[in-house]
Tab-separated table of C-alpha atoms and ligand atoms in Angstrom:
chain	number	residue	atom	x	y	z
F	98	UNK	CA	92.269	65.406	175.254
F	99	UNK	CA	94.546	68.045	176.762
F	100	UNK	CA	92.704	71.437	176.542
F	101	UNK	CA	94.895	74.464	174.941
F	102	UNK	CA	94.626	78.397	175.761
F	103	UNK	CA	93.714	80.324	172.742
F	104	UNK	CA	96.678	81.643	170.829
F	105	UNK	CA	95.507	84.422	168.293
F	106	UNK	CA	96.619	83.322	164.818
F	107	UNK	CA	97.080	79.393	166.048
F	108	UNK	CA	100.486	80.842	167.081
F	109	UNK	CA	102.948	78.033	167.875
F	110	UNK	CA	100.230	75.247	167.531
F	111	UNK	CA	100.650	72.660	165.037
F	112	UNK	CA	97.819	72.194	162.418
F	113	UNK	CA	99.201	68.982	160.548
F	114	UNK	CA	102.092	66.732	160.774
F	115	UNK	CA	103.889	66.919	157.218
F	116	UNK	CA	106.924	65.569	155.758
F	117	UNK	CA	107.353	68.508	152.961
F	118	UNK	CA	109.371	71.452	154.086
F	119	UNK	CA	111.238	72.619	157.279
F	120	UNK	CA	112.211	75.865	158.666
F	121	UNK	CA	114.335	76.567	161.131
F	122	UNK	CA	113.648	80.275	161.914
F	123	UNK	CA	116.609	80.532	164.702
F	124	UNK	CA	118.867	79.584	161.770
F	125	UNK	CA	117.656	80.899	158.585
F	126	UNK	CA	117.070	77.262	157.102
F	127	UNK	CA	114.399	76.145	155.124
F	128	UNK	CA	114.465	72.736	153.037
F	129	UNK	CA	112.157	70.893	151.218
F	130	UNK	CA	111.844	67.456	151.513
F	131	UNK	CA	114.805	67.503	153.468
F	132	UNK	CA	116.842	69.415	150.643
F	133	UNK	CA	118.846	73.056	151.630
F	134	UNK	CA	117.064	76.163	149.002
F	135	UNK	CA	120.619	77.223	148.285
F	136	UNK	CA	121.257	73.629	147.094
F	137	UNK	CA	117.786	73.920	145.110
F	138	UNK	CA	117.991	77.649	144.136
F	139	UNK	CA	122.081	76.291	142.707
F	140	UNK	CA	121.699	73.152	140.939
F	141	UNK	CA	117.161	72.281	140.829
F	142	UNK	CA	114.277	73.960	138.478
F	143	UNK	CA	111.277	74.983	139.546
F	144	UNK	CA	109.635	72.215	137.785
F	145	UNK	CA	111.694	69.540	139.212
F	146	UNK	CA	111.138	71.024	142.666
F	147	UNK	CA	107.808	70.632	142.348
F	148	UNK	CA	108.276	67.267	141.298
F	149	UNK	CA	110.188	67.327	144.419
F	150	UNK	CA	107.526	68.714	146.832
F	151	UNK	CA	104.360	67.151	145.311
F	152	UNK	CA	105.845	63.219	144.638
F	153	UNK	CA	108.568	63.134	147.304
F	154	UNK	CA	111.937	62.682	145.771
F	155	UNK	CA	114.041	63.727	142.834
F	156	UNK	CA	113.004	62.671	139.402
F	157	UNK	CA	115.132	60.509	137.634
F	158	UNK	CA	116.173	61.561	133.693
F	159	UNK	CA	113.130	59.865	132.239
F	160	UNK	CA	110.195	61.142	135.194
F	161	UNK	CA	111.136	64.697	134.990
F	162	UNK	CA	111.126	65.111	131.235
F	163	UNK	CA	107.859	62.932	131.294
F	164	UNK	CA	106.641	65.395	133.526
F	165	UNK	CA	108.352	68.463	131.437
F	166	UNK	CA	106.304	67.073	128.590
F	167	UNK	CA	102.789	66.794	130.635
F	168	UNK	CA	102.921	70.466	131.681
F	169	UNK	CA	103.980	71.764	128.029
F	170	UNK	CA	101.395	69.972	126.486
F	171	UNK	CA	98.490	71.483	129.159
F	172	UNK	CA	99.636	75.224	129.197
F	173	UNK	CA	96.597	76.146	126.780
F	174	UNK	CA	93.574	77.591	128.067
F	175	UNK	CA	90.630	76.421	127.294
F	176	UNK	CA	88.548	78.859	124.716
F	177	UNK	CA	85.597	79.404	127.543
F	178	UNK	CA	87.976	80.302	130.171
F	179	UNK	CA	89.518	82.825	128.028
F	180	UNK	CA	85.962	84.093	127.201
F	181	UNK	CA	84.966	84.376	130.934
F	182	UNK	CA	88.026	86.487	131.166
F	183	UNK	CA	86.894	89.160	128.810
F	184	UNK	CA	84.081	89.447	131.133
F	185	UNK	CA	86.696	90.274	133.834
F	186	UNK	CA	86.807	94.649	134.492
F	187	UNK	CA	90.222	95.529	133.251
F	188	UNK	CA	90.679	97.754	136.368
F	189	UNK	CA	90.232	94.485	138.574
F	190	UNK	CA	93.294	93.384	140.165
F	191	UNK	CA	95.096	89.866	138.713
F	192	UNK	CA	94.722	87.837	141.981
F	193	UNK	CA	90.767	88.020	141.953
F	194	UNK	CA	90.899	86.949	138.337
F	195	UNK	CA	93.011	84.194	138.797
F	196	UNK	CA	90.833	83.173	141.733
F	197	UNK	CA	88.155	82.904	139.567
F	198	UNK	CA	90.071	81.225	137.086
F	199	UNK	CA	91.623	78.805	138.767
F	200	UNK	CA	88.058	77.816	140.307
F	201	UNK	CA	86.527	77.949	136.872
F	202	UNK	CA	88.690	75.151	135.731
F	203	UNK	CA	86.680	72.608	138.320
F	204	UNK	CA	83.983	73.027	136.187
F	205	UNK	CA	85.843	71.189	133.218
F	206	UNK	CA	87.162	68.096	135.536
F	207	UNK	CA	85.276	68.016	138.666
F	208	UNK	CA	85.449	64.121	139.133
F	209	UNK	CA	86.490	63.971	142.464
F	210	UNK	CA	88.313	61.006	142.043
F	211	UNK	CA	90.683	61.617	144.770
F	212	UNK	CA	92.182	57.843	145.375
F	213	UNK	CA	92.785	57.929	142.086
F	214	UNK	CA	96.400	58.501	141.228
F	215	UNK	CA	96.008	59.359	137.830
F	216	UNK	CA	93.253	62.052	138.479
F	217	UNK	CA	95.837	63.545	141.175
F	218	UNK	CA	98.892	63.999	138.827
F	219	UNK	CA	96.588	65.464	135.845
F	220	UNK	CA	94.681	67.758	138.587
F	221	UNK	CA	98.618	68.542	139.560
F	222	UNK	CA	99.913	69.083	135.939
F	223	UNK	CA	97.008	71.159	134.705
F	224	UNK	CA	97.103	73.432	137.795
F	225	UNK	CA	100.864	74.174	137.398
F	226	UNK	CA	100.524	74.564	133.237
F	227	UNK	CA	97.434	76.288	132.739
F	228	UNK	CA	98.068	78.874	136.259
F	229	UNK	CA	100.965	80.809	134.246
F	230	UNK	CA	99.047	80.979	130.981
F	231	UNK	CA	95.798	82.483	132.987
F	232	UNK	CA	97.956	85.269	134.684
F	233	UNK	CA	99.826	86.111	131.611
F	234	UNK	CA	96.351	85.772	129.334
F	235	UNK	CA	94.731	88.567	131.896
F	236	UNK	CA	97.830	90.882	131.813
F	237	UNK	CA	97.526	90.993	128.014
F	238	UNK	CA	93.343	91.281	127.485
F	239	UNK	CA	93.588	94.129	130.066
F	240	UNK	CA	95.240	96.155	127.512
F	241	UNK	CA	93.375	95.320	125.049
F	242	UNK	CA	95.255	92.593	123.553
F	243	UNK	CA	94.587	88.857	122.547
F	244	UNK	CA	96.781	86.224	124.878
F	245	UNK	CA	99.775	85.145	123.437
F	246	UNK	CA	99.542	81.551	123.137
F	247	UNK	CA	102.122	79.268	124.659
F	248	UNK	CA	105.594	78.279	123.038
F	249	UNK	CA	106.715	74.192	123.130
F	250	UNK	CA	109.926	75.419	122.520
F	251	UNK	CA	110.458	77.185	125.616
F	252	UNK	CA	111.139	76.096	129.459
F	253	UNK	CA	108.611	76.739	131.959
F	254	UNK	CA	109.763	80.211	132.930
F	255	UNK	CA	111.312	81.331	129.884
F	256	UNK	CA	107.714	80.834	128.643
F	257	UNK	CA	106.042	82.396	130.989
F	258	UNK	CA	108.469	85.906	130.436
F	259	UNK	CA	107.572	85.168	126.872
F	260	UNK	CA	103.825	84.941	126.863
F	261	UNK	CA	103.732	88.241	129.176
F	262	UNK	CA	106.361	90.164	127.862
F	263	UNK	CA	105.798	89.340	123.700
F	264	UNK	CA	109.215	88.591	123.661
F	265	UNK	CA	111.531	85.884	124.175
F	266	UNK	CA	113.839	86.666	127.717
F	267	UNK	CA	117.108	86.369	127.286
F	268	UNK	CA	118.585	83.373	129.127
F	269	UNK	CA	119.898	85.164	132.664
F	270	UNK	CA	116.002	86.452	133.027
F	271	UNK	CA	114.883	83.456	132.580
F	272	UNK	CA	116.723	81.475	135.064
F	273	UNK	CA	116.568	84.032	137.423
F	274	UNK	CA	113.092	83.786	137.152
F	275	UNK	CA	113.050	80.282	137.587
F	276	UNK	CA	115.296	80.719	140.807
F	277	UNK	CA	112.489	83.298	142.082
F	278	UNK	CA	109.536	79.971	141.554
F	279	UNK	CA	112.013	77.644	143.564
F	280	UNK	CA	112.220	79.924	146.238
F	281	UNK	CA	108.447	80.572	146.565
F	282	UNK	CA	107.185	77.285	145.809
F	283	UNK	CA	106.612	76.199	149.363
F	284	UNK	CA	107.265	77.616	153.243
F	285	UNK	CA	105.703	74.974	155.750
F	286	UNK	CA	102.052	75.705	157.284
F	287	UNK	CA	101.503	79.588	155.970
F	288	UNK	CA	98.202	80.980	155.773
F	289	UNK	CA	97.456	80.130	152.110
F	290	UNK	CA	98.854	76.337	152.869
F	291	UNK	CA	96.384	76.055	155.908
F	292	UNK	CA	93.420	77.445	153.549
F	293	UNK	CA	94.002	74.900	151.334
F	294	UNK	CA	93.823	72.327	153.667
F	295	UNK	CA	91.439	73.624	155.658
F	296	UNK	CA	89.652	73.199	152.198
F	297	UNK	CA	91.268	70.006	151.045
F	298	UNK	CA	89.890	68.146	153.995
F	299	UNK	CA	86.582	68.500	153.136
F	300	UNK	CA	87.702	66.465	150.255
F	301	UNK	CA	86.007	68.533	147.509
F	302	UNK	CA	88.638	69.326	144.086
F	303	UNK	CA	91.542	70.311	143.829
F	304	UNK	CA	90.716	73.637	142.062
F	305	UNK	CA	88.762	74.717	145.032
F	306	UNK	CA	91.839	74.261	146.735
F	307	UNK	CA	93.701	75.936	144.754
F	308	UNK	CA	91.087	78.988	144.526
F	309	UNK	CA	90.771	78.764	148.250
F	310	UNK	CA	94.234	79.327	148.898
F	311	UNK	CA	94.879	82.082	146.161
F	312	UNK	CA	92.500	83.974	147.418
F	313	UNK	CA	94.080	83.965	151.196
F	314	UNK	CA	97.443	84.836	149.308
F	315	UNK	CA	96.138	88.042	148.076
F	316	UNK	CA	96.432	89.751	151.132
F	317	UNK	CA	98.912	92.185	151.772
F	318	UNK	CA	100.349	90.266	155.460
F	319	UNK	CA	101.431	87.302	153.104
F	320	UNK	CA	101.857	87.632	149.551
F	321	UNK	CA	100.579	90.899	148.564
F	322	UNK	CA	103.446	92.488	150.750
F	323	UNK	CA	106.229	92.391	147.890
F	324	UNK	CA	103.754	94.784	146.037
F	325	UNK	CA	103.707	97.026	149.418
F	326	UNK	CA	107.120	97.082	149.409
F	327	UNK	CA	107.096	98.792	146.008
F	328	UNK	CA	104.881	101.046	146.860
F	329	UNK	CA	106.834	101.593	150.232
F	330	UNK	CA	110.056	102.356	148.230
F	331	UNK	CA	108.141	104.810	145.750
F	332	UNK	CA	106.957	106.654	148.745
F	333	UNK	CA	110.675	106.417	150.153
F	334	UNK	CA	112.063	108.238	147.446
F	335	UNK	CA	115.517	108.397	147.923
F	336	UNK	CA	118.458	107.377	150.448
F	337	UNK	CA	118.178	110.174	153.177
F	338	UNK	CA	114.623	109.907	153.098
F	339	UNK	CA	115.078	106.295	154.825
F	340	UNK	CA	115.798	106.730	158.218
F	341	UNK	CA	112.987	109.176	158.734
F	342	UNK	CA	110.311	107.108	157.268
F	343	UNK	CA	111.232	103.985	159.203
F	344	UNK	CA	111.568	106.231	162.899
F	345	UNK	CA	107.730	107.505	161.624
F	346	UNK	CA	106.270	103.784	160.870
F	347	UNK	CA	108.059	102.631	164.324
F	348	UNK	CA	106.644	105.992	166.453
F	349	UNK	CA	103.112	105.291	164.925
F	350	UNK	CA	103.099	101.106	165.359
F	351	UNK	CA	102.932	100.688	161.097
F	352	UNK	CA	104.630	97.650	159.935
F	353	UNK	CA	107.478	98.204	157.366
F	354	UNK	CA	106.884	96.051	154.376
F	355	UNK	CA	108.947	92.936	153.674
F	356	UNK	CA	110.428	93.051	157.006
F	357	UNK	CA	109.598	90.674	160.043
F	358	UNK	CA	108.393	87.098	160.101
F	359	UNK	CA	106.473	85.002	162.388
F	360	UNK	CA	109.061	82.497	161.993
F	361	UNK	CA	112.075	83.780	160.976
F	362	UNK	CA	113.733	85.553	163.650
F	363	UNK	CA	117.104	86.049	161.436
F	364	UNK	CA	117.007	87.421	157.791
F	365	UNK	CA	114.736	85.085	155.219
F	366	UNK	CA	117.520	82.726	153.606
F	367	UNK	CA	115.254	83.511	150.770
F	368	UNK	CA	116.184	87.206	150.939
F	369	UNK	CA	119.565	86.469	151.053
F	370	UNK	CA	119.220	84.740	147.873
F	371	UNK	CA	117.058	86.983	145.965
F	372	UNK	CA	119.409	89.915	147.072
F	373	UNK	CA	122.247	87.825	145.081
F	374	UNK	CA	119.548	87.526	142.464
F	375	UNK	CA	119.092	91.148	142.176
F	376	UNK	CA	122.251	92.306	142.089
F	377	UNK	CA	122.909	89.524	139.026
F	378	UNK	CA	120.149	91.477	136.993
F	379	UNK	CA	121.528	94.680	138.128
F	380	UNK	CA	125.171	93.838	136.964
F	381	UNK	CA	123.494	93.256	133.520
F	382	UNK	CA	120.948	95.555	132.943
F	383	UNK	CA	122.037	98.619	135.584
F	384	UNK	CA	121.552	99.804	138.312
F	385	UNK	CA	118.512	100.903	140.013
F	386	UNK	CA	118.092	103.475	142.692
F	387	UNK	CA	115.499	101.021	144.688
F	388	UNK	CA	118.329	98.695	145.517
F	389	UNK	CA	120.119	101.358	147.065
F	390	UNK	CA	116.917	102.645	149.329
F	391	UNK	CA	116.552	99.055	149.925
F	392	UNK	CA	120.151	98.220	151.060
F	393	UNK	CA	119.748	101.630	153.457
F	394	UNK	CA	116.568	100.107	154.805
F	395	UNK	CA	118.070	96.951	155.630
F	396	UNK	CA	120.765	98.738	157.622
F	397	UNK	CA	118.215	101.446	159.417
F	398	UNK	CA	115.866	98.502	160.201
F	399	UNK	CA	118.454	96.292	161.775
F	400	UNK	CA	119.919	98.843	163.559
F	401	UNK	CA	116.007	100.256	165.001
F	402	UNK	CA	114.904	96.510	165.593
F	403	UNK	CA	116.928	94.234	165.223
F	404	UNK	CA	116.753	93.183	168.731
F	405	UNK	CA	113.358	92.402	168.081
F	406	UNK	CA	114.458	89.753	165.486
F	407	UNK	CA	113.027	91.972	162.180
F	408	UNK	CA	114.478	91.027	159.692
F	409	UNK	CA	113.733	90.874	155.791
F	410	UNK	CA	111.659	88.933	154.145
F	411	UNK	CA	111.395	86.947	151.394
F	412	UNK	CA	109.036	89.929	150.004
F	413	UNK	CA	111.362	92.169	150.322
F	414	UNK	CA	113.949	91.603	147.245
F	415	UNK	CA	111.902	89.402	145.314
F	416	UNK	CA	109.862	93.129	144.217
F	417	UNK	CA	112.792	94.352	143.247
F	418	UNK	CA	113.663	91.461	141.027
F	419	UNK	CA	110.344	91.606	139.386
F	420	UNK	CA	110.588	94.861	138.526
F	421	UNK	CA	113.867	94.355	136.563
F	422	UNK	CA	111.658	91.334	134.801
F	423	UNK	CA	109.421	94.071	133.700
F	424	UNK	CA	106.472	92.406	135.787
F	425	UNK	CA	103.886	95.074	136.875
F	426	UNK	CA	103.691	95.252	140.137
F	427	UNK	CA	99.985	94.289	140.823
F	428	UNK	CA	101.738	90.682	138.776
F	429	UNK	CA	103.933	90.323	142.101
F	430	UNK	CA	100.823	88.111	143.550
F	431	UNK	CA	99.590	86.326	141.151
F	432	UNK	CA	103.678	84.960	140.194
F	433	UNK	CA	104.059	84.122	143.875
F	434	UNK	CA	100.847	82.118	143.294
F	435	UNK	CA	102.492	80.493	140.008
F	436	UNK	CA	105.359	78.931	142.278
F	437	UNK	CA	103.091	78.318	145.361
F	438	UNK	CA	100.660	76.323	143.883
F	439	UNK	CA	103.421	73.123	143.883
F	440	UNK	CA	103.588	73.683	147.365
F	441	UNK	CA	99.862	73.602	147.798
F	442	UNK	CA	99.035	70.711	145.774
F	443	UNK	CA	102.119	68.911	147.728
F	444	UNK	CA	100.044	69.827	150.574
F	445	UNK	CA	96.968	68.924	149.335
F	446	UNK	CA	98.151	65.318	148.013
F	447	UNK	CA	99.682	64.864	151.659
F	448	UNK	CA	96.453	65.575	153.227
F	449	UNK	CA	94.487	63.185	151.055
F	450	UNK	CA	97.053	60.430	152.649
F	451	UNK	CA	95.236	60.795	155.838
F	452	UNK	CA	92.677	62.717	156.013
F	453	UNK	CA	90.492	64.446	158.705
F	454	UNK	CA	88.314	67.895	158.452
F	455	UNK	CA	89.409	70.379	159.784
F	456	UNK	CA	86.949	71.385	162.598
F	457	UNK	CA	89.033	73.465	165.806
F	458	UNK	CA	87.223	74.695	168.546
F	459	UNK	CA	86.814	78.669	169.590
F	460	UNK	CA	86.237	79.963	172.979
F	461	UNK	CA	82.786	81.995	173.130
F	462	UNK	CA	82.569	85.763	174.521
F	463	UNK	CA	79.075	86.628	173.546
F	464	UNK	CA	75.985	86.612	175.653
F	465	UNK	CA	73.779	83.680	177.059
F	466	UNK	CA	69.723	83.798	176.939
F	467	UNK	CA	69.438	87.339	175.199
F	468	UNK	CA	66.171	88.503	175.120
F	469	UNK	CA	64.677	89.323	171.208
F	470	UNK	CA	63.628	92.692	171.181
F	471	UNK	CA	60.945	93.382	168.499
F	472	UNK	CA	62.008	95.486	165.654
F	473	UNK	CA	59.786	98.627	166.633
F	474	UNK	CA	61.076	98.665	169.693
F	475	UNK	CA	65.183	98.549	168.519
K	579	CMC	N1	107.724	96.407	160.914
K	579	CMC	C1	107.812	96.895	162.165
K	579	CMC	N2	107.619	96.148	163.258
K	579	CMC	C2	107.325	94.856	163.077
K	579	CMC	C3	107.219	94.286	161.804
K	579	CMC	C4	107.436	95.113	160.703
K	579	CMC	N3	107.340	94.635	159.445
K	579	CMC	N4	106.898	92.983	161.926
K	579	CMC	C5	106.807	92.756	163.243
K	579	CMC	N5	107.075	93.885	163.951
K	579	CMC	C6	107.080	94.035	165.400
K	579	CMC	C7	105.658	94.259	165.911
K	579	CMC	O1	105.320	95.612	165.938
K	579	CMC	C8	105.723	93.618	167.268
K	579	CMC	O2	106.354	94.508	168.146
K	579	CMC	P1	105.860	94.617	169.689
K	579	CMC	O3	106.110	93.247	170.276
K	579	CMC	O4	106.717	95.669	170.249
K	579	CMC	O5	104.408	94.961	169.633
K	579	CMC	C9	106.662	92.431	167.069
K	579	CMC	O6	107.506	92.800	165.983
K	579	CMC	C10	105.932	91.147	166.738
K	579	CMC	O7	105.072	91.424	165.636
K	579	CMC	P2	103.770	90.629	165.294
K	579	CMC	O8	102.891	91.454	164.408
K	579	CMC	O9	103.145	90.074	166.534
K	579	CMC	O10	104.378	89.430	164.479
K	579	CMC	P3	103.575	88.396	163.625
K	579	CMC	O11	104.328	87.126	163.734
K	579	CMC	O12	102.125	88.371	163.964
K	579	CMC	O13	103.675	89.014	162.150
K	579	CMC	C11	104.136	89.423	159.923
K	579	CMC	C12	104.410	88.509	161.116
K	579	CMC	C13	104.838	88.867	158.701
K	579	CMC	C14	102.625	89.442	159.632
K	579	CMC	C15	104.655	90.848	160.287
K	579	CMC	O14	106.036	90.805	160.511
K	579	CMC	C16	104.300	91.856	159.194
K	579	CMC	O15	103.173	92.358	159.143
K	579	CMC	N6	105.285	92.177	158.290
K	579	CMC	C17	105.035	93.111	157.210
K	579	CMC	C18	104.279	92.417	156.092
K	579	CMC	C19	105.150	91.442	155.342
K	579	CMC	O16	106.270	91.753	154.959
K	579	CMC	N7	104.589	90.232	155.075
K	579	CMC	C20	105.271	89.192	154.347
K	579	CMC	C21	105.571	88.041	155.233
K	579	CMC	S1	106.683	86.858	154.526
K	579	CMC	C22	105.859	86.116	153.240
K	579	CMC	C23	104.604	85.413	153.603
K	579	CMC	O17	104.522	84.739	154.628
K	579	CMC	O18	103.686	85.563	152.819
């Protein structure tokens, strides 16, 4: 076995061998199962993507709307989850309570019958039904009101809009919505992939997995950072306000929100995208002086570090989309989580193919033969 140095944050070293997604950071390129996002983003659905990403290939006519029909007919919650929500403090923020959630619903199916194919696509199709229905269901009871309960008649994401909003979106939200879950569903070996197979090699269920790798996306150096970038652009302000506040985060070493990648070194195709996205909803609904901070970001940051390959993200416009959704911002998460969790169970169902545990090595610094010193004398 060849020996590696330590690289903080496994930097450059493969983890797995998987067949699911590619980036090219160099480029800007990322596919999935082999397939360009623009082609995707154009012409797929989020559900059929994660047909895509979880089973391999394309549906056919009859497979997808088998698998439309699954998902429709699990997007319920159970009465005892929605009960263990109440319990949840209003003030708490959505990603812990779809954590808990999400690892709640192993108690209801925790047969671990993980050769079995049937017990991996109904593991699959509850994950990706019920996940939108707990995030909406915890918006709602956190203002005091009962969960809107989920509409047959309505796609995926139109349906999700509907059961947060109380209303039915009109058609351009909803597929721009849908464009935002294709986009998000899956990015190679990122920190909340590697949780959950960190934790899907120990071959326990796949709502552990699931819970394991929600809670790794809550932080704000993967997918809490579109909520940062809110924030970011609140503080901002206005247009001239830009260049100063970027010159301040570069003199005092603070990273700018939604900008920089450890793979990308051009801009995010994904941003490029979303930024089409946006200005879609924009056309339609108005304006919004955030796009135009944004835009003057973009601009100051390339010209400050661009040389360092900082670029943005796919964090960075996908806020600004949200917002226009009329999704609160501490939602940004927990809807990245909505569209990740195909990519995670793709990742999870590959790992199951050939599976090892996950056990790396470190490299000690402590001490050798310490003495123990008795407590009175510490
Ligand atoms: N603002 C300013 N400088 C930056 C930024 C940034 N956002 N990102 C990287 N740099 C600089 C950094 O200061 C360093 O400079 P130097 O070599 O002079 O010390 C250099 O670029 C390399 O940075 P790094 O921190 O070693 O890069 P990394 O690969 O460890 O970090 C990152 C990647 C995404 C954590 C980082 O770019 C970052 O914190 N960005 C802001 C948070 C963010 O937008 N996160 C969303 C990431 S995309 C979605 C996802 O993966 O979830």
């Amino acid at each position: 076995m060849t020996v590696c140095e330590y690289r903080a944050g496994l930097e450059g070293i493969p983890a797995t061998q998987s067949s699911i997604s590619f980036v090219d950071g160099q480029r800007g390129v990322l596919e999935y199962r082999g397939i360009s996002i623009e082609e995707l983003a154009e012409r797929s659905s989020f559900i059929e993507t994660a047909y895509l990403l979880i089973w391999g290939e394309l549906p056919n006519k009859d497979e997808l709307e088998l698998f439309e029909y699954e998902i429709r007919n699990h997007r319920r919650l159970k009465y005892r989850i929605r009960d263990m929500m109440k319990c949840f403090p209003e003030g708490g923020h959505p990603m812990d309570a779809l954590q808990a959630c999400a690892a709640a619903l192993g108690l209801f199916y925790s047969r671990r019958a993980l050769d079995d194919p049937a017990y991996i696509r109904a593991a699959c199709v509850r994950l990706l039904a019920k996940i939108p229905t707990m995030v909406a269901a915890f918006q709602l009871m956190r203002k005091g009101n009962d969960p809107v309960q989920p509409r047959d008649d309505l796609g995926y994401s139109a349906n999700f809009l509907y059961m947060l909003n109380e209303r039915e979106p009109d058609p351009l939200a909803a597929h721009v919505f849908d464009v935002c879950l294709t986009l998000h569903a899956e990015h190679t070996i990122n920190a909340s992939t590697f949780s959950a197979l960190v934790t899907a090699s120990t071959l326990t269920d796949p709502y552990a997995v699931v819970a394991s790798a929600v809670g790794t996306l809550a932080g704000p150096l993967h997918g809490g950072a579109n909520e940062e970038v809110i924030f970011m652009l609140e503080e901002i302000e206005s247009v001239e306000n830009v260049a100063p506040y970027i010159d301040h985060c570069i003199e005092h070493k603070q990273k700018i929100m939604g900008f920089g990648h450890r793979v990308y070194k051009v801009k995010d195709p994904r941003a490029t995208i979303l930024q089409h996205l946006a200005e879609k909803l924009f056309e339609k609904y108005g304006g919004d002086t955030f796009y135009d901070i944004a835009l003057e970001m973009e601009r100051v940051v390339h010209d400050r570090l661009g040389h360092k390959g900082i670029y943005p993200n796919v964090d960075f416009y996908s806020g600004l989309v949200y917002r226009k959704l009329g999704i609160p911002t501490d939602l940004f998460t927990p809807v990245f989580a909505i569209s990740r969790t195909a990519g995670w169970l793709a990742h999870w169902k590959e790992q199951l193919n050939e599976n090892r545990i996950f056990r790396p090595t470190q490299i000690y610094t402590g001490t050798h033969s310490s003495p123990y010193v008795p407590i009175q004398e510490r």
